[in-house]
Tab-separated table of C-alpha atoms in Angstrom:
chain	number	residue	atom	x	y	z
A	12	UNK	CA	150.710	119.397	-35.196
A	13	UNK	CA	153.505	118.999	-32.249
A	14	UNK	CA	155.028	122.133	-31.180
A	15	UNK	CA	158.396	121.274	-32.829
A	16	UNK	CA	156.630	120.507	-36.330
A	17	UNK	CA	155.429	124.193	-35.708
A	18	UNK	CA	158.811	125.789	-34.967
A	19	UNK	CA	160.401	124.383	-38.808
A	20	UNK	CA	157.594	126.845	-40.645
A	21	UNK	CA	158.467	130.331	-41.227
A	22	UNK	CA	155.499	131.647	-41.907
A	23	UNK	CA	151.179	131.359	-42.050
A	24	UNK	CA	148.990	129.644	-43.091
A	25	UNK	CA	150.973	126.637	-41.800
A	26	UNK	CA	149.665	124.380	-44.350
A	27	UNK	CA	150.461	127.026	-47.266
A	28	UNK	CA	153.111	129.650	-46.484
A	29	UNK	CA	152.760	133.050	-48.072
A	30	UNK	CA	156.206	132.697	-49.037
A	31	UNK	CA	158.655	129.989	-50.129
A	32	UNK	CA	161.822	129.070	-47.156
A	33	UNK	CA	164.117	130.104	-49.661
A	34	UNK	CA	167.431	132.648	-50.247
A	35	UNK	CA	166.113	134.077	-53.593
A	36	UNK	CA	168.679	133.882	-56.414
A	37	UNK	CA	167.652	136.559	-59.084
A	38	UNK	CA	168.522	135.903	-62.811
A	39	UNK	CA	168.426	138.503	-65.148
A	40	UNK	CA	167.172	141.369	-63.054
A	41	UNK	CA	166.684	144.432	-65.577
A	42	UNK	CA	167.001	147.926	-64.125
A	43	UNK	CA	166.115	151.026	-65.131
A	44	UNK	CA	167.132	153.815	-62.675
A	45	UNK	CA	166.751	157.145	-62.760
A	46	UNK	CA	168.442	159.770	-60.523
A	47	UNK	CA	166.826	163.524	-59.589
A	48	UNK	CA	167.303	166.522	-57.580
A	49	UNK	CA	164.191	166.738	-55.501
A	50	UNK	CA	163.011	169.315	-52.635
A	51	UNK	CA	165.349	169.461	-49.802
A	52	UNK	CA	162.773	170.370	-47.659
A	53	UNK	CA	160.659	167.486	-48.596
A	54	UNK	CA	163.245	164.969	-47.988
A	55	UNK	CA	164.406	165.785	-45.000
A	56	UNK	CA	160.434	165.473	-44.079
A	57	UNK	CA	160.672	161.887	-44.927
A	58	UNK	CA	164.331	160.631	-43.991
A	59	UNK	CA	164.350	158.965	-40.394
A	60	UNK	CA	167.406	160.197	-38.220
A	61	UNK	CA	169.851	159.018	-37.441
A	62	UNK	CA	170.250	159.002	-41.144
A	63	UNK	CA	171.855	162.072	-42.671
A	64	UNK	CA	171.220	163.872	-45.822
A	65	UNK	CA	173.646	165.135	-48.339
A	66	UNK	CA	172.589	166.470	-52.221
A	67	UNK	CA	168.847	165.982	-52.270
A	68	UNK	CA	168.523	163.075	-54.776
A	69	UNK	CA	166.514	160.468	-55.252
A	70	UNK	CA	166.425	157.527	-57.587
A	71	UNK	CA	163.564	156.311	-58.758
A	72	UNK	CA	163.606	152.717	-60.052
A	73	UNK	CA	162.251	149.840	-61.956
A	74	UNK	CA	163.315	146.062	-61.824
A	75	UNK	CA	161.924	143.431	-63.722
A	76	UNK	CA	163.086	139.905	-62.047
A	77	UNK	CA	163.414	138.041	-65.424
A	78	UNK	CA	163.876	134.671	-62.459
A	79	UNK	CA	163.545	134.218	-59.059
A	80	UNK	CA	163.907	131.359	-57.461
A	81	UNK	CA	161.004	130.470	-55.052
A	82	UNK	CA	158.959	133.430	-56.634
A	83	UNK	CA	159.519	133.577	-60.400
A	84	UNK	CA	159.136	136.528	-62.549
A	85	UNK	CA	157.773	139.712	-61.584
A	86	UNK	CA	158.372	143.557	-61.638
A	87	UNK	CA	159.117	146.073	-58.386
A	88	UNK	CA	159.071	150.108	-58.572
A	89	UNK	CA	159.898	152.504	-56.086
A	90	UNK	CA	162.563	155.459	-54.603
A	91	UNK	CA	165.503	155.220	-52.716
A	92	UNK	CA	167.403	158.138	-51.597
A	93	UNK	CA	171.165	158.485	-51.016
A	94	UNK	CA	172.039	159.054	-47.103
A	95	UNK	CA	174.836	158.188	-44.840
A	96	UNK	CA	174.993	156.371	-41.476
A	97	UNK	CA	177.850	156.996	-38.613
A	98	UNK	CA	180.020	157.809	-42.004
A	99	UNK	CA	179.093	154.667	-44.419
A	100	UNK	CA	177.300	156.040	-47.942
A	101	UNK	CA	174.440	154.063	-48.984
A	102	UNK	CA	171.053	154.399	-49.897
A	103	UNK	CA	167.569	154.702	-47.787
A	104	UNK	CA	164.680	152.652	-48.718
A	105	UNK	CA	161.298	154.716	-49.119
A	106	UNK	CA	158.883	152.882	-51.274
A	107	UNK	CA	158.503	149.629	-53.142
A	108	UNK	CA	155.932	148.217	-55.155
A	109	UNK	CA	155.473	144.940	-56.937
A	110	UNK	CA	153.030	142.660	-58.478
A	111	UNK	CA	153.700	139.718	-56.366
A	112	UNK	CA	152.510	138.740	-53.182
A	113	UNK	CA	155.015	136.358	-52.240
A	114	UNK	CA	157.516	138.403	-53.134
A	115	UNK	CA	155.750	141.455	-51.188
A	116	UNK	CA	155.357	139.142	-47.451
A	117	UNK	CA	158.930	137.972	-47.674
A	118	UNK	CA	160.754	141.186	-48.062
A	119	UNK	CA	158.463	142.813	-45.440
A	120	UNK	CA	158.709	139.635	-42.693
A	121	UNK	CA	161.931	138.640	-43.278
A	122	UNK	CA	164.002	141.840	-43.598
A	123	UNK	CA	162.662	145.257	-43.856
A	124	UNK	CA	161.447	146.330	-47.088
A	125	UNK	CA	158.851	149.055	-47.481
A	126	UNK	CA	157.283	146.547	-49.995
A	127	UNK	CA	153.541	146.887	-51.131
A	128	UNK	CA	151.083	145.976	-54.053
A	129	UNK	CA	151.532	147.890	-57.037
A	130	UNK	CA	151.772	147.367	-60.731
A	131	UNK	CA	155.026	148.404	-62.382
A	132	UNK	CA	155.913	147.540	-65.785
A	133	UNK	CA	159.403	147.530	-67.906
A	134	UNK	CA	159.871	147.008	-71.489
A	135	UNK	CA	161.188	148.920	-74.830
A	136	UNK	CA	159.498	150.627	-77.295
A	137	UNK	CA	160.114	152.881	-80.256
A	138	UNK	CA	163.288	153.254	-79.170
A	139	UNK	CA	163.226	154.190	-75.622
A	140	UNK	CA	162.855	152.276	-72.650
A	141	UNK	CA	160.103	152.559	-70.586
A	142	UNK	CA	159.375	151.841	-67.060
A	143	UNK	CA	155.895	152.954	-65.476
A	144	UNK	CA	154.533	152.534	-62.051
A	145	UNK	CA	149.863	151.754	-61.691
A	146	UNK	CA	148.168	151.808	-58.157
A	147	UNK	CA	145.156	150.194	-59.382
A	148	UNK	CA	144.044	151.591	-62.726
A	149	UNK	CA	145.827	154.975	-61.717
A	150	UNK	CA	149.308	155.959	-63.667
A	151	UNK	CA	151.673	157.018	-60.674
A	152	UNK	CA	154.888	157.067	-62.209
A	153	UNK	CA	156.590	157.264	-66.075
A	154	UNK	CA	160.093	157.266	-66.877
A	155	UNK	CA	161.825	156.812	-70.220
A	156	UNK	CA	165.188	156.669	-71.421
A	157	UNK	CA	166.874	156.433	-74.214
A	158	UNK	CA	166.822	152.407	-75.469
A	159	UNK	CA	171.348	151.463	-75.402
A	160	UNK	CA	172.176	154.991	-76.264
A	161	UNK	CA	175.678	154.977	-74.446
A	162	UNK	CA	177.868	151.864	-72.794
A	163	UNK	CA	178.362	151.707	-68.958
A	164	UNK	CA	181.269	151.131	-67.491
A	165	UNK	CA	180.153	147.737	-65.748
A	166	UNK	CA	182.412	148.534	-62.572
A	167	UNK	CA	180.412	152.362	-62.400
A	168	UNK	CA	177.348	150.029	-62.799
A	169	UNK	CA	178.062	147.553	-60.115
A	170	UNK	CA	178.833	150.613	-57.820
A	171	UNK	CA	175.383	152.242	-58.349
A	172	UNK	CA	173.613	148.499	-57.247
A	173	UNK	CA	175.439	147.052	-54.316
A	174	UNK	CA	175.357	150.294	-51.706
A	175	UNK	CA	174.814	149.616	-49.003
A	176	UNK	CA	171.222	150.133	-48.088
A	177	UNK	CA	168.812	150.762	-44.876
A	178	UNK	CA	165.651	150.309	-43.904
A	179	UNK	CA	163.452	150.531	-40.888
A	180	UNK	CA	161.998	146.872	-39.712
A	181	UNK	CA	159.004	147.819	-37.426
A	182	UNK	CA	156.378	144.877	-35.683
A	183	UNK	CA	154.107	145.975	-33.733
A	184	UNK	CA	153.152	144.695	-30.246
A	185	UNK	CA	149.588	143.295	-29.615
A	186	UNK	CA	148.239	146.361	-28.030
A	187	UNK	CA	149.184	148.357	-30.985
A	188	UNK	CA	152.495	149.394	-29.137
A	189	UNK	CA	155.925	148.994	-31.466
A	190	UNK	CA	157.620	145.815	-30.395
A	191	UNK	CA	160.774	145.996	-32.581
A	192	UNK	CA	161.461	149.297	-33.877
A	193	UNK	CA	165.035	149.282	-35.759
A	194	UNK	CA	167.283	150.796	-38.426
A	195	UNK	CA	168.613	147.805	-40.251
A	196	UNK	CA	171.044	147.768	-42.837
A	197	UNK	CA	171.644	144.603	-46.342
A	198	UNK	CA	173.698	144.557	-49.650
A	199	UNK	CA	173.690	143.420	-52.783
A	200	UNK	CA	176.214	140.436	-53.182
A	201	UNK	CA	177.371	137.726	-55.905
A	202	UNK	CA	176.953	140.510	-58.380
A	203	UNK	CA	177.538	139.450	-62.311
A	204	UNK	CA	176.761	142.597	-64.432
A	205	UNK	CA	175.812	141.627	-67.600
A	206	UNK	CA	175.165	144.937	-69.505
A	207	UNK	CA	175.261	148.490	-68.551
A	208	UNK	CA	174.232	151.127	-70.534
A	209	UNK	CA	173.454	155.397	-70.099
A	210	UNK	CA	171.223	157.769	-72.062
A	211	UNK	CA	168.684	160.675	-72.096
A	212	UNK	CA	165.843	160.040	-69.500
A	213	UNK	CA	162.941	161.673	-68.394
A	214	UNK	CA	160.841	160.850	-65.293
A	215	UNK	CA	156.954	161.996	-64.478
A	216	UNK	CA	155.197	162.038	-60.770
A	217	UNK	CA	151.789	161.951	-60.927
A	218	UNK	CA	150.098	162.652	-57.166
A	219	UNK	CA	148.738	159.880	-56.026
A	220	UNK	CA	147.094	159.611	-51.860
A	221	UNK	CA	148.266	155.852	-51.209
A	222	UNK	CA	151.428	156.092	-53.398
A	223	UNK	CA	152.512	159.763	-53.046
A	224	UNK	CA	155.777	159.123	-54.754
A	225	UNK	CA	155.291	163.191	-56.030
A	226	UNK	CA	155.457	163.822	-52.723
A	227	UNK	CA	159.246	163.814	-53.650
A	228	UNK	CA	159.325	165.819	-56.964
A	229	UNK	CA	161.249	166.006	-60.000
A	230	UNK	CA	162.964	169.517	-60.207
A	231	UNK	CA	165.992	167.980	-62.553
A	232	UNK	CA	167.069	164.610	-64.047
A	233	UNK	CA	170.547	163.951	-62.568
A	234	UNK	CA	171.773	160.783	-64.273
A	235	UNK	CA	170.209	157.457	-65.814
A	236	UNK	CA	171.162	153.725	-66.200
A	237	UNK	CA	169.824	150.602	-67.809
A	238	UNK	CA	171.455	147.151	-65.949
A	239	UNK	CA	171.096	143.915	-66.330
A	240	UNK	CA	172.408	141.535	-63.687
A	241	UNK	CA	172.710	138.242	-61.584
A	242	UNK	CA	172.573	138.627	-58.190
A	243	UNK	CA	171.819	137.788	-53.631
A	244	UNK	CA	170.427	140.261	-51.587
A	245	UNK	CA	172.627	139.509	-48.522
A	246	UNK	CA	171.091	138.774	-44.504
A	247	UNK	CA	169.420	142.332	-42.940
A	248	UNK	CA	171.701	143.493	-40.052
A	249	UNK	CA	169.729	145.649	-37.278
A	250	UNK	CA	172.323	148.874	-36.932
A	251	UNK	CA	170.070	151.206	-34.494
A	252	UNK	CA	167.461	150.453	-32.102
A	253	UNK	CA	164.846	153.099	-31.503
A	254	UNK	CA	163.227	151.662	-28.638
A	255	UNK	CA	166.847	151.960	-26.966
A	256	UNK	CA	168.239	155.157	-29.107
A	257	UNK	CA	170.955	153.276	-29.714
A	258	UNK	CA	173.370	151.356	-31.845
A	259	UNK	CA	172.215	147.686	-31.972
């Protein structure tokens, strides 16, 4: 293979990429979100500077990617917590899990998500919607909420899904030595919210060494919503450069 047939693949094994060269369109992504009042403490453990800290919340969340082009269905759990940056509201990425690889190399090569194996699940039953989160055969996370209870506004539920939201994109150097180290910063765009709905919800932690999502715990449910949408997760852009301790 000549050097410039290597250059137009973006990724190994060169004769089958982990992930397809594609700008993901997702159809009918289902969420259920939950948000909480956690430990201050605990967050401000976890939050990198130079991202600041208001009310400590956290949302908890599960999507279920009804279509996605280049990937195709699958489901993605994890915790984002509301910060702000030089001003801008938005929403720090923690933890993500999903049940498909692809999926999984993309987000962590291409941008900066904190994306890893997991099993989440979403789906209704007996009236309540249900969202739960496996690391192997191990429960890590329950939530439920009550199934359409109460309509969303679909402009309050647009709001909650396109802040902005940051992330730290990280590759190490070959001596072991970070190479990039950055604060980056995407969006959600081409939003079509389809329906929006609030309710009762309750959310369980369950400790867990390689997913220690209780690390963060529940102390009070703030606030839950059930969305289903259309939408593009927009290009990262790198915003701080801790190698420089600096804006980028």
């Amino acid at each position: 293979m000549k050097q410039q047939d290597v250059l137009r693949h973006v990724t190994t094994p060169l004769a089958n990429p982990a992930y397809a060269p594609v700008v993901p369109r997702f159809t009918d992504r289902e969420y259920l979100n939950i948000v909480y009042r956690t430990d201050p403490d605990a967050l401000r453990a976890i939050v990198p500077e130079p991202l600041e800290i208001g009310e400590p919340l956290v949302r908890f969340e599960v999507m279920k990617m009804g279509d996605v082009s280049g990937y195709g269905p699958y489901t993605e759990s994890g915790q984002a917590i509301p910060v702000s940056f030089e001003g801008e509201r938005g929403e720090y990425l923690h933890a993500m899990y999903l049940d498909n690889f692809p999926a999984t190399a993309s987000g962590r090569e291409i941008s900066a998500y904190p994306k890893t194996i997991g099993s989440p699940k979403l789906f209704a039953e007996n009236g309540a919607l249900v969202g739960t989160l496996d690391h192997g055969s191990q429960r890590v996370a329950t939530a439920t909420m009550g199934y359409k209870h109460h309509r969303l506004d679909v402009r309050e539920a647009e709001a909650q899904i396109t802040v902005p939201t940051f992330m730290l994109k990280t590759i190490p150097g070959y001596d072991g030595s970070p190479r990039v180290f950055e604060l980056v910063r995407t969006e959600i765009t081409d939003v079509v919210v389809k329906e929006a709905w609030t309710g009762p919800a309750r959310l369980q932690l369950f400790q867990h060494v390689l997913a220690p999502l209780a690390d963060l715990p529940v102390l009070e449910v703030v606030s839950a919503s059930h969305i289903l949408t259309d939408l593009t997760l927009a290009p990262v852009k790198p915003v701080f450069d801790y190698l420089k301790g600096a804006r980028s």
